Amino acid sequence: MSGLQLEKTYDPKQVEERWYQVWIDRGYFHASVTHPGQPYCIVIPPPNVTGSLHIGHALNNTIQDILIRWRRMQGRNVLWMPGTDHAGIATQNVVEKQLMSEGTTREALGREKFLERVWEWKAKSGDTIVRQLQRLGASCDWDRLRFTMDEGLSTAVREVFVRLYEDGLIYRGERLINWCPRCLTALSDIEVEHEDTRGKMYHIRYPLADDPDTALIVATTRPETMLGDTAVAVHPEDPRYRHLIGKTARLPLTTRDIPIVGDAILVDLKFGTGAVKITPAHDFNDFEAGDRHNLARIALFDRHARMDGFALHEAQVDPSLNLAGKPVLQARSIVVDALRARGLLVRVEDHKMALGKCYRCKTVVEPHLSPQWFVKIRPLAEPAVKAVEEGRIRLIPEAWVNNYLGWMRDIKDWCISRQIWWGHQIPAWYCIPCGQRAGTLIVTSRAVGSGETLSSAWKRSITLTPKAKPIVAKSAPARCPDCKQSNPQDFYRDPDVLDTWFSSALWPFSTLGWPEQTPELKTFYPTSTLVTGLDILFFWVARMIMMGLKFMGDVPFRDVYIHALVRDAEGQKMSKSKGNVVDPLHVMEQYGTDALRFTLASLASPGRDIKLAEERIEGYRNFANKVWNAARFILLNLEGPREQVHPSNRSFPDRWILSRLNGTIRSVNQELEAYRFDRAASRLYHFIWHEYCDWYLELIKPALPDQNSPEARRTRHTLVETFEAIQRLLHPFMPFITEEIWQALPHEGESVVIQPYPGEQPDWDSKDAESAFSILEQCVTTARTARVLLNYPPGKPVTFFAWVGHERNGKILENLQGHVAHLGRGAVQVIPVDRWPSSNLLRLAAEGLTVGMVVEGDVDLQKALALIGRQREEGAAEVQRLEAKLENVEFASKAPPDVVAEHQERLKVLQRDQAILLSSEEQLREIMRQRSP
RNA sequence: AGGCGGAUAGCUCAGUCGGGAGAGCGCUGCCCUUACAAGGCAGAGGUCACAGGUUCAAUCCCUGUUCCGCCUACCA
């Protein structure tokens, strides 16, 4: 390809779009159930349908794509199932914001019209995220793109709901739940984020009803809820208070007397004042305590978390306080002021506490009493605990297992109903006549504008009480099982929708066609790996495991790879408000997709959050460029015949690089098996840059100019063989540049995407070549170092000689002479000798810089050190010999004394490393004397 | 409050067999050597958080301490 030969720097833009389109057009990403390979399936964590790609998506999907491309190249039958999530609250909030800017609300629009608007918005922006994933190179099977609210998945949702209900695992009831007063919906426990806040602790006097001079002191952080107290608890064994149990206290600011009860669970003897107020409608612990003592629940707030006038009246609150309609914080200060004015506020102290906030809009959540739908979770959680305990599901890194098990064992029922409109509406209906008869369903009617048909001229407004009896079915019931009425108008569908995570929990099988028994389901379930962030381990992963086991009778996936959170360079969580968001699209634009992918892979070490610094991305952009230029070099030198030779006839550089490549292939495959993307990436980086480019390409340069020499023909063959393999090896990490280069290289097949991934080649390993290389490297590096340290001019010839401990090393060095001379720059003479002393050396050294060194290429350093450690105590004579052996590099120089003096400091450093630079012939002789046996 | 993880070069981090302290980026010096200055070569820089212990030998294993992060639960 001519672009390769012309451009000095790699330009990702023109490459990326072109190849992605080709891959799509040729259907490389499409999975087929008839493919002969062993199935390998990943289901994507579905991004919000109206969202856009953030850096966490980029990491998550890069990792998945690396696994998918790698397995595809290994010949597995690969399916990467893509899809998007309807993201109930999040999406509804976005559309509501749009409405607000138009000066209207969803209530004004009505449910049906509002949903139309959301669908419109989904149609408009729904493919943004898909396009962005494609830009990232994600090789999903886009033909199978699913959406959590498409028809098939909705069927699955209804099926699951009905079956769980029939099994008694879904129930409706009035419980205290977390309520977001802004989103106006219930939230599940894990949808509440806790944030440390500085608050106040108020100590309040509750006088006894029959003895106003005696009072219990209760402490609370939420004095406004005291108006809903229905008891005060003390510990039954508390000598201070136990005699008060059974008496009553006068609830301040009201005309109500409340009982004093004994409760050992709620009251901690060692904490606080010893008396605790019980407010069952506004606190989770108090709710349970209220059940234990059969206490009434007084809910003070409406759904906007404002004081409800009717409730205040019921609670017999002093009307002069004017609390009706006041929001929480205002109500609090009114109550506190009133208490203070009446001398009932004992003291106020600072107190730090964790405030619960809505994970979508960060509004402070309010415990709220309301009828909701729940999943009875324990029967589902038990098998899910077992699956992980028994290793049928592996969490990687393993450290999360305890976290998972701990959470699952202590799991609470899952509140699945949401009072929003966007989502899967709960498949439950109520028979209006039955409900009215039983008083569990309240109907109010009001006239609507004229001009409408008679039947719709009255708009019914229906309120469901906690006791309302649902008819749960996959579709609207034809007749009521109780009263047998069959008028569709008389069935009222539960207006709530399901928690978004309910449909996500079914994702691994619903996307494969369940409840139909599709071939896809048979082929790809259980899926192979799930790649996900830690933040949704409980939201999503745990629930998929429960639902998969329940409805498929098998785990939904074998491995769960849990990756870290991406933070900014300072380790701060990225957020729009902080302005520290790294936009992956911007990064791809500036540095190229491959650079971003490689960066993320390199930083993905387990158990540690990723701090993303822009310099890192730049570094890997440079890496892409390095690969690009290596390709240019190779293509420029490919003219002429290529010849494959028997392994034993390969040149030294060829044998060496094949051996190193083989080691890299082995380790990259191993690291990918172990989900160590960071180590696979760094191994590739090091091999390609510092072995292949820095040494191999330099080593072979002299062999190329004479186009028809056997040496050139063999070298060209190895050049293509190795570089082509490198493209395949690197492809899962950097799909675009590798395809562009691979296409330009001599190759068979139509795309690197579907080429086999490199595997080990036993006959490429060469221990000899590797140890010869270490001698070569030692010589060349020593020569270069000496030159730099002595400011020896770059062009001027260097003479150096080597003392080799073994004859074999001498031979090796002799064979490497040409390479050493070439890489040492300038005219270099290599004179291997196997005996000290030799006066010839000194004559050779008469001109210019002379570097001497001891070469011990075959000393197994680690072994030697181990030996020294073991024997030092015993004072073995061998130790000294070994220590001497370790001094494997030395310098000798005939540099003028003034030069040496000038560099005294540096020389000391050299000596520390067991290298000695000599300034005179006498010193050289001295060393020789010491060294000779 | 409990649980988990982390502390190694200026920065970001590897170091999975207990024996060599490493990489990238940044920094310094020399080099535009015909693939690449987004480059090449060389170099400086570390009490492996602290204190004990086990061992011939500890960044690594054990105990404790300090600091940081996360998760879960919150005591009114």
PDB file of N, CA and C in Angstrom, chain A residues 851-933:
ATOM      1  N   VAL A 851      38.679  -0.762  25.096  1.00  0.00           N
ATOM      2  CA  VAL A 851      37.754  -1.260  26.105  1.00  0.00           C
ATOM      3  C   VAL A 851      38.024  -2.731  26.320  1.00  0.00           C
ATOM      4  N   GLY A 852      38.221  -3.102  27.554  1.00  0.00           N
ATOM      5  CA  GLY A 852      38.428  -4.507  27.856  1.00  0.00           C
ATOM      6  C   GLY A 852      37.281  -5.014  28.696  1.00  0.00           C
ATOM      7  N   MET A 853      36.956  -6.257  28.535  1.00  0.00           N
ATOM      8  CA  MET A 853      35.866  -6.778  29.351  1.00  0.00           C
ATOM      9  C   MET A 853      36.008  -8.263  29.579  1.00  0.00           C
ATOM     10  N   VAL A 854      35.419  -8.697  30.658  1.00  0.00           N
ATOM     11  CA  VAL A 854      35.368 -10.126  30.937  1.00  0.00           C
ATOM     12  C   VAL A 854      33.965 -10.600  30.586  1.00  0.00           C
ATOM     13  N   VAL A 855      33.914 -11.592  29.764  1.00  0.00           N
ATOM     14  CA  VAL A 855      32.604 -12.076  29.317  1.00  0.00           C
ATOM     15  C   VAL A 855      32.310 -13.427  29.950  1.00  0.00           C
ATOM     16  N   GLU A 856      31.233 -13.451  30.695  1.00  0.00           N
ATOM     17  CA  GLU A 856      30.807 -14.729  31.273  1.00  0.00           C
ATOM     18  C   GLU A 856      29.337 -14.911  30.957  1.00  0.00           C
ATOM     19  N   GLY A 857      29.081 -15.220  29.732  1.00  0.00           N
ATOM     20  CA  GLY A 857      27.700 -15.290  29.287  1.00  0.00           C
ATOM     21  C   GLY A 857      26.889 -16.397  29.923  1.00  0.00           C
ATOM     22  N   ASP A 858      27.555 -17.374  30.481  1.00  0.00           N
ATOM     23  CA  ASP A 858      26.780 -18.544  30.914  1.00  0.00           C
ATOM     24  C   ASP A 858      26.644 -18.656  32.425  1.00  0.00           C
ATOM     25  N   VAL A 859      27.022 -17.611  33.127  1.00  0.00           N
ATOM     26  CA  VAL A 859      26.856 -17.686  34.577  1.00  0.00           C
ATOM     27  C   VAL A 859      25.375 -17.531  34.910  1.00  0.00           C
ATOM     28  N   ASP A 860      24.882 -18.483  35.618  1.00  0.00           N
ATOM     29  CA  ASP A 860      23.499 -18.371  36.065  1.00  0.00           C
ATOM     30  C   ASP A 860      23.504 -17.553  37.358  1.00  0.00           C
ATOM     31  N   LEU A 861      23.215 -16.298  37.172  1.00  0.00           N
ATOM     32  CA  LEU A 861      23.401 -15.341  38.250  1.00  0.00           C
ATOM     33  C   LEU A 861      22.613 -15.727  39.509  1.00  0.00           C
ATOM     34  N   GLN A 862      21.362 -16.072  39.295  1.00  0.00           N
ATOM     35  CA  GLN A 862      20.498 -16.358  40.437  1.00  0.00           C
ATOM     36  C   GLN A 862      21.004 -17.558  41.221  1.00  0.00           C
ATOM     37  N   LYS A 863      21.393 -18.565  40.468  1.00  0.00           N
ATOM     38  CA  LYS A 863      21.879 -19.787  41.090  1.00  0.00           C
ATOM     39  C   LYS A 863      23.130 -19.474  41.902  1.00  0.00           C
ATOM     40  N   ALA A 864      24.005 -18.691  41.307  1.00  0.00           N
ATOM     41  CA  ALA A 864      25.252 -18.358  41.970  1.00  0.00           C
ATOM     42  C   ALA A 864      24.978 -17.613  43.271  1.00  0.00           C
ATOM     43  N   LEU A 865      24.055 -16.677  43.198  1.00  0.00           N
ATOM     44  CA  LEU A 865      23.741 -15.907  44.394  1.00  0.00           C
ATOM     45  C   LEU A 865      23.150 -16.788  45.490  1.00  0.00           C
ATOM     46  N   ALA A 866      22.309 -17.686  45.060  1.00  0.00           N
ATOM     47  CA  ALA A 866      21.698 -18.593  46.024  1.00  0.00           C
ATOM     48  C   ALA A 866      22.785 -19.394  46.730  1.00  0.00           C
ATOM     49  N   LEU A 867      23.752 -19.825  45.961  1.00  0.00           N
ATOM     50  CA  LEU A 867      24.853 -20.625  46.488  1.00  0.00           C
ATOM     51  C   LEU A 867      25.668 -19.826  47.491  1.00  0.00           C
ATOM     52  N   ILE A 868      25.939 -18.581  47.102  1.00  0.00           N
ATOM     53  CA  ILE A 868      26.724 -17.728  47.993  1.00  0.00           C
ATOM     54  C   ILE A 868      25.993 -17.562  49.316  1.00  0.00           C
ATOM     55  N   GLY A 869      24.697 -17.292  49.223  1.00  0.00           N
ATOM     56  CA  GLY A 869      23.907 -17.097  50.421  1.00  0.00           C
ATOM     57  C   GLY A 869      23.966 -18.304  51.325  1.00  0.00           C
ATOM     58  N   ARG A 870      23.885 -19.474  50.743  1.00  0.00           N
ATOM     59  CA  ARG A 870      23.840 -20.680  51.533  1.00  0.00           C
ATOM     60  C   ARG A 870      25.193 -20.992  52.159  1.00  0.00           C
ATOM     61  N   GLN A 871      26.238 -20.642  51.416  1.00  0.00           N
ATOM     62  CA  GLN A 871      27.541 -21.109  51.864  1.00  0.00           C
ATOM     63  C   GLN A 871      28.371 -20.077  52.607  1.00  0.00           C
ATOM     64  N   ARG A 872      27.901 -18.848  52.594  1.00  0.00           N
ATOM     65  CA  ARG A 872      28.706 -17.818  53.233  1.00  0.00           C
ATOM     66  C   ARG A 872      29.006 -18.193  54.685  1.00  0.00           C
ATOM     67  N   GLU A 873      27.959 -18.675  55.343  1.00  0.00           N
ATOM     68  CA  GLU A 873      28.095 -19.063  56.745  1.00  0.00           C
ATOM     69  C   GLU A 873      29.163 -20.131  56.924  1.00  0.00           C
ATOM     70  N   GLU A 874      29.134 -21.071  56.031  1.00  0.00           N
ATOM     71  CA  GLU A 874      30.049 -22.202  56.181  1.00  0.00           C
ATOM     72  C   GLU A 874      31.466 -21.853  55.738  1.00  0.00           C
ATOM     73  N   GLY A 875      31.596 -20.679  55.205  1.00  0.00           N
ATOM     74  CA  GLY A 875      32.929 -20.233  54.826  1.00  0.00           C
ATOM     75  C   GLY A 875      33.578 -21.067  53.719  1.00  0.00           C
ATOM     76  N   ALA A 876      32.749 -21.571  52.846  1.00  0.00           N
ATOM     77  CA  ALA A 876      33.284 -22.416  51.793  1.00  0.00           C
ATOM     78  C   ALA A 876      34.193 -21.625  50.856  1.00  0.00           C
ATOM     79  N   ALA A 877      35.176 -22.275  50.382  1.00  0.00           N
ATOM     80  CA  ALA A 877      36.145 -21.623  49.504  1.00  0.00           C
ATOM     81  C   ALA A 877      35.508 -21.260  48.164  1.00  0.00           C
ATOM     82  N   GLU A 878      34.498 -21.997  47.810  1.00  0.00           N
ATOM     83  CA  GLU A 878      33.893 -21.796  46.498  1.00  0.00           C
ATOM     84  C   GLU A 878      33.229 -20.434  46.373  1.00  0.00           C
ATOM     85  N   VAL A 879      32.845 -19.912  47.509  1.00  0.00           N
ATOM     86  CA  VAL A 879      32.130 -18.648  47.493  1.00  0.00           C
ATOM     87  C   VAL A 879      32.940 -17.566  46.806  1.00  0.00           C
ATOM     88  N   GLN A 880      34.162 -17.485  47.172  1.00  0.00           N
ATOM     89  CA  GLN A 880      35.000 -16.446  46.586  1.00  0.00           C
ATOM     90  C   GLN A 880      35.072 -16.587  45.083  1.00  0.00           C
ATOM     91  N   ARG A 881      35.206 -17.816  44.660  1.00  0.00           N
ATOM     92  CA  ARG A 881      35.293 -18.068  43.230  1.00  0.00           C
ATOM     93  C   ARG A 881      34.034 -17.560  42.525  1.00  0.00           C
ATOM     94  N   LEU A 882      32.894 -17.855  43.142  1.00  0.00           N
ATOM     95  CA  LEU A 882      31.638 -17.447  42.542  1.00  0.00           C
ATOM     96  C   LEU A 882      31.483 -15.934  42.517  1.00  0.00           C
ATOM     97  N   GLU A 883      31.894 -15.319  43.602  1.00  0.00           N
ATOM     98  CA  GLU A 883      31.776 -13.866  43.638  1.00  0.00           C
ATOM     99  C   GLU A 883      32.609 -13.245  42.543  1.00  0.00           C
ATOM    100  N   ALA A 884      33.803 -13.823  42.336  1.00  0.00           N
ATOM    101  CA  ALA A 884      34.664 -13.324  41.272  1.00  0.00           C
ATOM    102  C   ALA A 884      33.963 -13.480  39.931  1.00  0.00           C
ATOM    103  N   LYS A 885      33.288 -14.571  39.781  1.00  0.00           N
ATOM    104  CA  LYS A 885      32.604 -14.854  38.514  1.00  0.00           C
ATOM    105  C   LYS A 885      31.536 -13.809  38.195  1.00  0.00           C
ATOM    106  N   LEU A 886      30.959 -13.283  39.281  1.00  0.00           N
ATOM    107  CA  LEU A 886      29.879 -12.335  39.070  1.00  0.00           C
ATOM    108  C   LEU A 886      30.365 -10.997  38.547  1.00  0.00           C
ATOM    109  N   GLU A 887      31.633 -10.752  38.706  1.00  0.00           N
ATOM    110  CA  GLU A 887      32.155  -9.501  38.180  1.00  0.00           C
ATOM    111  C   GLU A 887      32.330  -9.680  36.688  1.00  0.00           C
ATOM    112  N   ASN A 888      31.209  -9.610  36.020  1.00  0.00           N
ATOM    113  CA  ASN A 888      31.245 -10.101  34.650  1.00  0.00           C
ATOM    114  C   ASN A 888      31.537  -9.043  33.604  1.00  0.00           C
ATOM    115  N   VAL A 889      31.677  -7.841  34.024  1.00  0.00           N
ATOM    116  CA  VAL A 889      32.007  -6.828  33.028  1.00  0.00           C
ATOM    117  C   VAL A 889      33.062  -5.889  33.594  1.00  0.00           C
ATOM    118  N   GLU A 890      34.070  -5.670  32.856  1.00  0.00           N
ATOM    119  CA  GLU A 890      35.080  -4.723  33.310  1.00  0.00           C
ATOM    120  C   GLU A 890      35.506  -3.826  32.171  1.00  0.00           C
ATOM    121  N   PHE A 891      35.960  -2.687  32.553  1.00  0.00           N
ATOM    122  CA  PHE A 891      36.521  -1.783  31.561  1.00  0.00           C
ATOM    123  C   PHE A 891      38.016  -1.669  31.738  1.00  0.00           C
ATOM    124  N   ALA A 892      38.666  -1.528  30.666  1.00  0.00           N
ATOM    125  CA  ALA A 892      40.055  -1.089  30.731  1.00  0.00           C
ATOM    126  C   ALA A 892      40.188  -0.008  29.679  1.00  0.00           C
ATOM    127  N   SER A 893      40.893   1.003  30.000  1.00  0.00           N
ATOM    128  CA  SER A 893      41.009   2.065  29.013  1.00  0.00           C
ATOM    129  C   SER A 893      42.394   2.653  29.032  1.00  0.00           C
ATOM    130  N   LYS A 894      42.758   3.096  27.898  1.00  0.00           N
ATOM    131  CA  LYS A 894      44.036   3.790  27.817  1.00  0.00           C
ATOM    132  C   LYS A 894      43.786   5.272  27.626  1.00  0.00           C
ATOM    133  N   ALA A 895      42.702   5.699  28.143  1.00  0.00           N
ATOM    134  CA  ALA A 895      42.409   7.120  28.025  1.00  0.00           C
ATOM    135  C   ALA A 895      43.462   7.922  28.768  1.00  0.00           C
ATOM    136  N   PRO A 896      43.743   9.140  28.289  1.00  0.00           N
ATOM    137  CA  PRO A 896      44.737   9.986  28.949  1.00  0.00           C
ATOM    138  C   PRO A 896      44.321  10.259  30.394  1.00  0.00           C
ATOM    139  N   PRO A 897      45.312  10.366  31.295  1.00  0.00           N
ATOM    140  CA  PRO A 897      45.004  10.528  32.721  1.00  0.00           C
ATOM    141  C   PRO A 897      44.106  11.721  33.010  1.00  0.00           C
ATOM    142  N   ASP A 898      44.262  12.815  32.258  1.00  0.00           N
ATOM    143  CA  ASP A 898      43.424  13.977  32.566  1.00  0.00           C
ATOM    144  C   ASP A 898      41.956  13.705  32.276  1.00  0.00           C
ATOM    145  N   VAL A 899      41.725  12.921  31.239  1.00  0.00           N
ATOM    146  CA  VAL A 899      40.330  12.555  30.936  1.00  0.00           C
ATOM    147  C   VAL A 899      39.751  11.721  32.075  1.00  0.00           C
ATOM    148  N   VAL A 900      40.574  10.805  32.539  1.00  0.00           N
ATOM    149  CA  VAL A 900      40.103   9.943  33.615  1.00  0.00           C
ATOM    150  C   VAL A 900      39.812  10.770  34.867  1.00  0.00           C
ATOM    151  N   ALA A 901      40.723  11.682  35.162  1.00  0.00           N
ATOM    152  CA  ALA A 901      40.526  12.514  36.348  1.00  0.00           C
ATOM    153  C   ALA A 901      39.228  13.277  36.248  1.00  0.00           C
ATOM    154  N   GLU A 902      38.968  13.738  35.058  1.00  0.00           N
ATOM    155  CA  GLU A 902      37.763  14.508  34.812  1.00  0.00           C
ATOM    156  C   GLU A 902      36.502  13.700  35.122  1.00  0.00           C
ATOM    157  N   HIS A 903      36.647  12.418  34.993  1.00  0.00           N
ATOM    158  CA  HIS A 903      35.468  11.581  35.155  1.00  0.00           C
ATOM    159  C   HIS A 903      35.515  10.704  36.382  1.00  0.00           C
ATOM    160  N   GLN A 904      36.252  11.152  37.370  1.00  0.00           N
ATOM    161  CA  GLN A 904      36.389  10.353  38.587  1.00  0.00           C
ATOM    162  C   GLN A 904      35.037   9.918  39.161  1.00  0.00           C
ATOM    163  N   GLU A 905      34.140  10.885  39.201  1.00  0.00           N
ATOM    164  CA  GLU A 905      32.846  10.585  39.796  1.00  0.00           C
ATOM    165  C   GLU A 905      32.163   9.423  39.094  1.00  0.00           C
ATOM    166  N   ARG A 906      32.194   9.500  37.797  1.00  0.00           N
ATOM    167  CA  ARG A 906      31.548   8.439  37.021  1.00  0.00           C
ATOM    168  C   ARG A 906      32.254   7.109  37.216  1.00  0.00           C
ATOM    169  N   LEU A 907      33.563   7.206  37.352  1.00  0.00           N
ATOM    170  CA  LEU A 907      34.327   5.966  37.480  1.00  0.00           C
ATOM    171  C   LEU A 907      33.947   5.227  38.757  1.00  0.00           C
ATOM    172  N   LYS A 908      33.682   6.014  39.807  1.00  0.00           N
ATOM    173  CA  LYS A 908      33.276   5.379  41.057  1.00  0.00           C
ATOM    174  C   LYS A 908      31.998   4.571  40.857  1.00  0.00           C
ATOM    175  N   VAL A 909      31.107   5.181  40.117  1.00  0.00           N
ATOM    176  CA  VAL A 909      29.858   4.488  39.837  1.00  0.00           C
ATOM    177  C   VAL A 909      30.140   3.183  39.116  1.00  0.00           C
ATOM    178  N   LEU A 910      31.028   3.280  38.177  1.00  0.00           N
ATOM    179  CA  LEU A 910      31.339   2.078  37.415  1.00  0.00           C
ATOM    180  C   LEU A 910      31.909   0.993  38.316  1.00  0.00           C
ATOM    181  N   GLN A 911      32.765   1.435  39.251  1.00  0.00           N
ATOM    182  CA  GLN A 911      33.375   0.449  40.124  1.00  0.00           C
ATOM    183  C   GLN A 911      32.341  -0.254  40.987  1.00  0.00           C
ATOM    184  N   ARG A 912      31.337   0.498  41.387  1.00  0.00           N
ATOM    185  CA  ARG A 912      30.299  -0.104  42.187  1.00  0.00           C
ATOM    186  C   ARG A 912      29.629  -1.240  41.432  1.00  0.00           C
ATOM    187  N   ASP A 913      29.590  -1.093  40.138  1.00  0.00           N
ATOM    188  CA  ASP A 913      28.984  -2.133  39.317  1.00  0.00           C
ATOM    189  C   ASP A 913      30.000  -3.165  38.863  1.00  0.00           C
ATOM    190  N   GLN A 914      31.076  -3.263  39.584  1.00  0.00           N
ATOM    191  CA  GLN A 914      32.116  -4.230  39.268  1.00  0.00           C
ATOM    192  C   GLN A 914      32.751  -4.005  37.901  1.00  0.00           C
ATOM    193  N   ALA A 915      32.824  -2.775  37.510  1.00  0.00           N
ATOM    194  CA  ALA A 915      33.521  -2.474  36.266  1.00  0.00           C
ATOM    195  C   ALA A 915      34.661  -1.512  36.606  1.00  0.00           C
ATOM    196  N   ILE A 916      35.778  -1.755  36.022  1.00  0.00           N
ATOM    197  CA  ILE A 916      36.947  -0.964  36.378  1.00  0.00           C
ATOM    198  C   ILE A 916      37.505  -0.278  35.141  1.00  0.00           C
ATOM    199  N   LEU A 917      37.695   0.987  35.265  1.00  0.00           N
ATOM    200  CA  LEU A 917      38.278   1.727  34.155  1.00  0.00           C
ATOM    201  C   LEU A 917      39.717   2.056  34.527  1.00  0.00           C
ATOM    202  N   LEU A 918      40.620   1.726  33.673  1.00  0.00           N
ATOM    203  CA  LEU A 918      42.028   1.900  33.985  1.00  0.00           C
ATOM    204  C   LEU A 918      42.606   3.109  33.265  1.00  0.00           C
ATOM    205  N   SER A 919      43.526   3.751  33.935  1.00  0.00           N
ATOM    206  CA  SER A 919      44.112   4.928  33.318  1.00  0.00           C
ATOM    207  C   SER A 919      45.527   4.681  32.820  1.00  0.00           C
ATOM    208  N   SER A 920      46.104   3.545  33.193  1.00  0.00           N
ATOM    209  CA  SER A 920      47.480   3.332  32.756  1.00  0.00           C
ATOM    210  C   SER A 920      47.752   1.874  32.467  1.00  0.00           C
ATOM    211  N   GLU A 921      48.832   1.663  31.737  1.00  0.00           N
ATOM    212  CA  GLU A 921      49.241   0.315  31.408  1.00  0.00           C
ATOM    213  C   GLU A 921      49.558  -0.476  32.667  1.00  0.00           C
ATOM    214  N   GLU A 922      50.139   0.215  33.660  1.00  0.00           N
ATOM    215  CA  GLU A 922      50.542  -0.471  34.882  1.00  0.00           C
ATOM    216  C   GLU A 922      49.320  -1.060  35.600  1.00  0.00           C
ATOM    217  N   GLN A 923      48.267  -0.236  35.668  1.00  0.00           N
ATOM    218  CA  GLN A 923      47.060  -0.720  36.331  1.00  0.00           C
ATOM    219  C   GLN A 923      46.472  -1.910  35.589  1.00  0.00           C
ATOM    220  N   LEU A 924      46.537  -1.842  34.287  1.00  0.00           N
ATOM    221  CA  LEU A 924      46.014  -2.934  33.472  1.00  0.00           C
ATOM    222  C   LEU A 924      46.779  -4.215  33.790  1.00  0.00           C
ATOM    223  N   ARG A 925      48.103  -4.097  33.866  1.00  0.00           N
ATOM    224  CA  ARG A 925      48.939  -5.262  34.181  1.00  0.00           C
ATOM    225  C   ARG A 925      48.591  -5.804  35.567  1.00  0.00           C
ATOM    226  N   GLU A 926      48.361  -4.867  36.489  1.00  0.00           N
ATOM    227  CA  GLU A 926      48.036  -5.273  37.854  1.00  0.00           C
ATOM    228  C   GLU A 926      46.780  -6.138  37.897  1.00  0.00           C
ATOM    229  N   ILE A 927      45.789  -5.652  37.205  1.00  0.00           N
ATOM    230  CA  ILE A 927      44.541  -6.415  37.133  1.00  0.00           C
ATOM    231  C   ILE A 927      44.773  -7.786  36.523  1.00  0.00           C
ATOM    232  N   MET A 928      45.561  -7.780  35.457  1.00  0.00           N
ATOM    233  CA  MET A 928      45.827  -9.052  34.790  1.00  0.00           C
ATOM    234  C   MET A 928      46.484 -10.043  35.748  1.00  0.00           C
ATOM    235  N   ARG A 929      47.421  -9.513  36.557  1.00  0.00           N
ATOM    236  CA  ARG A 929      48.109 -10.389  37.495  1.00  0.00           C
ATOM    237  C   ARG A 929      47.121 -10.987  38.492  1.00  0.00           C
ATOM    238  N   GLN A 930      46.235 -10.155  38.979  1.00  0.00           N
ATOM    239  CA  GLN A 930      45.250 -10.628  39.948  1.00  0.00           C
ATOM    240  C   GLN A 930      44.307 -11.680  39.358  1.00  0.00           C
ATOM    241  N   ARG A 931      44.027 -11.463  38.114  1.00  0.00           N
ATOM    242  CA  ARG A 931      43.044 -12.335  37.467  1.00  0.00           C
ATOM    243  C   ARG A 931      43.605 -13.688  37.078  1.00  0.00           C
ATOM    244  N   SER A 932      44.907 -13.708  36.720  1.00  0.00           N
ATOM    245  CA  SER A 932      45.447 -14.968  36.206  1.00  0.00           C
ATOM    246  C   SER A 932      45.614 -15.962  37.360  1.00  0.00           C
ATOM    247  N   PRO A 933      45.370 -17.178  37.091  1.00  0.00           N
ATOM    248  CA  PRO A 933      45.421 -18.211  38.136  1.00  0.00           C
ATOM    249  C   PRO A 933      46.856 -18.388  38.698  1.00  0.00           C
TER     250      PRO A 933
END
